[in-house]
Amino acid sequence: MNNLSPENSGIFYGTKPHVAADGVQKATIKIRLRDYQNRPIVGRQAEVVADREDVVIEQPAPTDANGAATAFISTTTPGQVNVTARILPAE
């Protein structure tokens, strides 16, 4: 995976960065993987991690033809949640 470009890749919030802490509403986390020529990286698995143990994370499927993957998080405890994503080794 030495062709992954940190400058061209990223993790983004969906349309609602703030949701109710009711365990039902979910925040969308979008992941985009690109190489150094800004081409999509297809079929890679990302893992989303939160800085709080009370957060439920629906992990994304492998990146699609656009190099994109989507995860969802929810919680029942109010407060800020910081998320990061790591790219799992290729199989």
Coordinates of C-alpha atoms in Angstrom, one line a residue:
M1 CA 0.0 0.0 0.0
N2 CA 2.9 2.3 -0.5
N3 CA 1.0 4.2 -3.2
L4 CA -1.6 5.6 -0.7
S5 CA -1.3 9.3 -0.6
P6 CA -2.1 10.9 2.7
E7 CA -2.5 14.3 1.0
N8 CA -5.1 13.0 -1.4
S9 CA -6.9 10.7 1.0
G10 CA -9.1 11.6 4.0
I11 CA -11.8 11.0 6.5
F12 CA -14.8 13.2 6.5
Y13 CA -18.1 13.7 8.3
G14 CA -21.3 13.2 6.4
T15 CA -24.0 15.9 6.2
K16 CA -24.7 15.8 9.9
P17 CA -21.6 16.1 12.1
H18 CA -23.8 16.5 15.2
V19 CA -26.5 14.0 16.0
A20 CA -28.6 13.2 19.1
A21 CA -27.0 10.9 21.6
D22 CA -30.0 8.6 21.6
G23 CA -28.4 5.4 20.2
V24 CA -30.7 5.7 17.2
Q25 CA -29.4 8.6 15.1
K26 CA -26.1 7.9 13.4
A27 CA -23.3 10.2 12.3
T28 CA -21.9 9.3 8.9
I29 CA -18.1 8.9 8.5
K30 CA -16.8 8.9 4.9
I31 CA -13.4 7.6 4.0
R32 CA -11.7 8.4 0.7
L33 CA -8.5 6.6 -0.4
R34 CA -6.4 8.0 -3.3
D35 CA -3.0 7.3 -4.7
Y36 CA -0.3 9.9 -5.5
Q37 CA -1.9 10.4 -9.0
N38 CA -5.2 11.1 -7.2
R39 CA -6.7 7.8 -8.5
P40 CA -9.1 5.8 -6.3
I41 CA -7.7 2.9 -4.4
V42 CA -10.3 0.2 -4.7
G43 CA -11.0 -2.8 -2.5
R44 CA -9.1 -1.7 0.6
Q45 CA -10.6 -2.2 4.1
A46 CA -10.5 0.7 6.6
E47 CA -11.2 0.4 10.3
V48 CA -12.8 3.3 12.1
V49 CA -11.8 3.8 15.8
A50 CA -13.4 6.2 18.3
D51 CA -11.8 7.8 21.3
R52 CA -14.7 6.6 23.6
E53 CA -15.7 3.1 24.5
D54 CA -19.4 3.9 24.5
V55 CA -19.5 4.5 20.8
V56 CA -21.1 1.9 18.5
I57 CA -19.3 1.8 15.2
E58 CA -20.7 0.2 12.0
Q59 CA -17.5 -0.5 10.1
P60 CA -17.3 0.3 6.4
A61 CA -17.2 -2.2 3.6
P62 CA -14.1 -2.2 1.4
T63 CA -13.6 0.9 -0.7
D64 CA -15.7 1.1 -3.9
A65 CA -14.7 2.0 -7.4
N66 CA -14.4 5.6 -6.3
G67 CA -12.1 4.7 -3.4
A68 CA -14.8 5.6 -1.0
A69 CA -16.2 3.7 2.1
T70 CA -18.8 4.8 4.6
A71 CA -19.0 4.0 8.4
F72 CA -21.7 5.0 10.9
I73 CA -21.3 5.9 14.6
S74 CA -23.8 6.3 17.4
T75 CA -23.9 6.7 21.2
T76 CA -26.2 7.2 24.1
T77 CA -23.8 9.4 26.0
P78 CA -23.7 13.1 25.0
G79 CA -20.3 14.7 24.1
Q80 CA -17.7 15.0 21.4
V81 CA -16.5 11.9 19.7
N82 CA -13.2 11.9 17.9
V83 CA -12.8 9.3 15.2
T84 CA -9.8 8.1 13.2
A85 CA -9.5 5.5 10.4
R86 CA -6.7 3.1 9.7
I87 CA -6.2 1.1 6.5
L88 CA -5.9 -2.6 7.2
P89 CA -3.1 -4.5 5.4
A90 CA -3.9 -5.9 2.0
E91 CA -4.7 -9.6 1.9

